[in-house]
């Protein structure tokens, strides 16, 4: 059985562009080795947007990445994406964009036009997942994972949706470079459950709504429990309805050196990333 290691949380919020009010619940700048293969977790919302003004775009404009993957999960609202590798699309509630920046990509993310016009509740997570050194310069790719692609299985009186990895023999659709599990888990009040998280994995359980006792520690909304790598299974007890995002991954035992939008293995590789971006080698987002 896994044990509780640390509480990851942040009271400070900031805006990414003009469309994403986020709290960064963890970052590799604090403890890269303990978080590996995960790098960063931004929790956007819950927030309610008024309808946008005519012609107003809400989101974040074109910016580069290299050396890792961004995983965007929408719970409320809708987000549109375009990138320099030709990837793009719109995802709504319950859907996921999994972008592999790899050798380098420029992308932009905005509220989908329909959602911008109507406004309404918004809630989203963006998770950064590291790539091993052998795959840092892989060809960029984009995975649009719609609701119908994500298998759902009964669990402890409610459901678990498997975005990546495996959950009690059910496989998720996301292709990953290293072993990663990503599960959207809902639990009712009074549930006593054992999350089937594997031995040896970095294990992070984010509470996005409600609160739960996870491995003996009370975790509230907008907080993450980091659990021990040793042990199989993580006990969860709920007092009310709870929404969890469960993240586990095989650690990548390599140096982590990041600066801004790039995460590599050395300072020289970071300098090369900036040089390649400034020289236009990341391509361009089509007009």
Tab-separated table of N, CA, C and O in Angstrom, residues 64-68 102-106 136-137 257-282:
chain	number	residue	atom	x	y	z
A	64	UNK	N	6.522	28.802	-28.194
A	64	UNK	CA	7.198	27.543	-28.524
A	64	UNK	C	7.306	26.588	-27.347
A	64	UNK	O	7.178	26.977	-26.185
A	65	UNK	N	7.574	25.317	-27.668
A	65	UNK	CA	7.948	24.311	-26.675
A	65	UNK	C	8.940	23.348	-27.313
A	65	UNK	O	8.915	23.116	-28.528
A	66	UNK	N	9.772	22.739	-26.497
A	66	UNK	CA	10.665	21.655	-26.933
A	66	UNK	C	10.949	20.735	-25.736
A	66	UNK	O	11.099	21.194	-24.607
A	67	UNK	N	11.008	19.423	-26.015
A	67	UNK	CA	11.544	18.481	-25.048
A	67	UNK	C	10.547	17.778	-24.150
A	67	UNK	O	10.951	16.962	-23.318
A	68	UNK	N	9.241	18.045	-24.306
A	68	UNK	CA	8.257	17.424	-23.427
A	68	UNK	C	6.899	17.403	-24.123
A	68	UNK	O	6.783	17.743	-25.306
A	102	UNK	N	8.328	17.595	-28.610
A	102	UNK	CA	9.489	16.936	-29.194
A	102	UNK	C	10.543	17.939	-29.626
A	102	UNK	O	10.968	18.817	-28.872
A	103	UNK	N	10.966	17.830	-30.894
A	103	UNK	CA	12.058	18.651	-31.416
A	103	UNK	C	11.729	20.133	-31.444
A	103	UNK	O	12.636	20.970	-31.499
A	104	UNK	N	10.462	20.473	-31.404
A	104	UNK	CA	10.100	21.884	-31.359
A	104	UNK	C	8.809	22.168	-32.080
A	104	UNK	O	8.610	21.728	-33.212
A	105	UNK	N	7.935	22.905	-31.408
A	105	UNK	CA	6.650	23.254	-32.000
A	105	UNK	C	6.255	24.634	-31.481
A	105	UNK	O	6.650	25.039	-30.392
A	106	UNK	N	5.523	25.349	-32.303
A	106	UNK	CA	4.899	26.605	-31.894
A	106	UNK	C	3.397	26.356	-31.890
A	106	UNK	O	2.859	25.765	-32.837
A	136	UNK	N	13.740	13.378	-26.821
A	136	UNK	CA	13.590	14.830	-26.694
A	136	UNK	C	13.382	15.506	-28.041
A	136	UNK	O	12.642	16.498	-28.145
A	137	UNK	N	14.036	14.994	-29.080
A	137	UNK	CA	13.963	15.630	-30.403
A	137	UNK	C	13.123	14.802	-31.361
A	137	UNK	O	13.312	14.853	-32.581
A	257	UNK	N	16.707	20.058	-17.005
A	257	UNK	CA	17.131	21.454	-17.097
A	257	UNK	C	16.107	22.174	-17.955
A	257	UNK	O	15.897	21.817	-19.121
A	258	UNK	N	15.446	23.152	-17.357
A	258	UNK	CA	14.410	23.873	-18.083
A	258	UNK	C	14.604	25.365	-18.014
A	258	UNK	O	15.185	25.896	-17.060
A	259	UNK	N	14.095	26.043	-19.026
A	259	UNK	CA	14.065	27.506	-19.024
A	259	UNK	C	12.869	27.920	-19.866
A	259	UNK	O	12.797	27.629	-21.060
A	260	UNK	N	11.912	28.584	-19.216
A	260	UNK	CA	10.731	29.026	-19.941
A	260	UNK	C	10.007	27.867	-20.608
A	260	UNK	O	9.619	26.901	-19.937
A	261	UNK	N	9.857	27.910	-21.929
A	261	UNK	CA	9.054	26.905	-22.623
A	261	UNK	C	9.820	25.657	-23.034
A	261	UNK	O	9.274	24.813	-23.750
A	262	UNK	N	11.076	25.518	-22.617
A	262	UNK	CA	11.908	24.386	-23.039
A	262	UNK	C	12.362	23.588	-21.809
A	262	UNK	O	12.773	24.173	-20.800
A	263	UNK	N	12.320	22.261	-21.931
A	263	UNK	CA	12.822	21.387	-20.865
A	263	UNK	C	13.697	20.329	-21.518
A	263	UNK	O	13.214	19.481	-22.282
A	264	UNK	N	15.000	20.371	-21.201
A	264	UNK	CA	15.962	19.465	-21.809
A	264	UNK	C	16.791	18.799	-20.700
A	264	UNK	O	16.376	18.759	-19.543
A	265	UNK	N	17.984	18.305	-21.065
A	265	UNK	CA	18.848	17.620	-20.097
A	265	UNK	C	20.105	18.404	-19.740
A	265	UNK	O	20.853	17.987	-18.852
A	266	UNK	N	20.353	19.527	-20.430
A	266	UNK	CA	21.559	20.308	-20.138
A	266	UNK	C	21.339	21.761	-20.536
A	266	UNK	O	20.464	22.079	-21.360
A	267	UNK	N	22.173	22.638	-19.969
A	267	UNK	CA	22.100	24.055	-20.319
A	267	UNK	C	22.453	24.278	-21.785
A	267	UNK	O	21.883	25.150	-22.448
A	268	UNK	N	23.391	23.511	-22.321
A	268	UNK	CA	23.740	23.639	-23.740
A	268	UNK	C	22.539	23.334	-24.633
A	268	UNK	O	22.319	24.012	-25.650
A	269	UNK	N	21.759	22.328	-24.256
A	269	UNK	CA	20.570	21.991	-25.050
A	269	UNK	C	19.509	23.084	-24.965
A	269	UNK	O	18.789	23.326	-25.941
A	270	UNK	N	19.426	23.759	-23.831
A	270	UNK	CA	18.495	24.886	-23.710
A	270	UNK	C	18.941	26.028	-24.619
A	270	UNK	O	18.136	26.633	-25.343
A	271	UNK	N	20.236	26.322	-24.608
A	271	UNK	CA	20.741	27.392	-25.489
A	271	UNK	C	20.476	27.043	-26.951
A	271	UNK	O	20.096	27.905	-27.758
A	272	UNK	N	20.639	25.771	-27.320
A	272	UNK	CA	20.377	25.354	-28.697
A	272	UNK	C	18.898	25.489	-29.028
A	272	UNK	O	18.541	25.871	-30.151
A	273	UNK	N	18.035	25.199	-28.078
A	273	UNK	CA	16.593	25.342	-28.313
A	273	UNK	C	16.232	26.783	-28.632
A	273	UNK	O	15.471	27.061	-29.579
A	274	UNK	N	16.780	27.726	-27.850
A	274	UNK	CA	16.504	29.137	-28.133
A	274	UNK	C	17.059	29.534	-29.500
A	274	UNK	O	16.392	30.255	-30.262
A	275	UNK	N	18.253	29.055	-29.834
A	275	UNK	CA	18.844	29.390	-31.130
A	275	UNK	C	18.007	28.830	-32.275
A	275	UNK	O	17.773	29.519	-33.288
A	276	UNK	N	17.541	27.595	-32.136
A	276	UNK	CA	16.731	26.990	-33.193
A	276	UNK	C	15.397	27.708	-33.352
A	276	UNK	O	14.928	27.922	-34.482
A	277	UNK	N	14.791	28.082	-32.236
A	277	UNK	CA	13.519	28.811	-32.310
A	277	UNK	C	13.719	30.165	-32.978
A	277	UNK	O	12.961	30.553	-33.889
A	278	UNK	N	14.746	30.898	-32.558
A	278	UNK	CA	14.996	32.216	-33.125
A	278	UNK	C	15.366	32.152	-34.601
A	278	UNK	O	15.115	33.106	-35.359
A	279	UNK	N	15.923	31.010	-35.022
A	279	UNK	CA	16.286	30.835	-36.443
A	279	UNK	C	15.108	30.335	-37.289
A	279	UNK	O	15.272	30.106	-38.476
A	280	UNK	N	13.958	30.153	-36.663
A	280	UNK	CA	12.773	29.728	-37.415
A	280	UNK	C	12.658	28.240	-37.655
A	280	UNK	O	11.854	27.798	-38.479
A	281	UNK	N	13.441	27.426	-36.936
A	281	UNK	CA	13.456	25.982	-37.199
A	281	UNK	C	12.276	25.249	-36.575
A	281	UNK	O	12.144	24.051	-36.766
A	282	UNK	N	11.441	25.957	-35.838
A	282	UNK	CA	10.247	25.320	-35.276
A	282	UNK	C	9.059	25.434	-36.227
A	282	UNK	O	7.976	24.954	-35.923
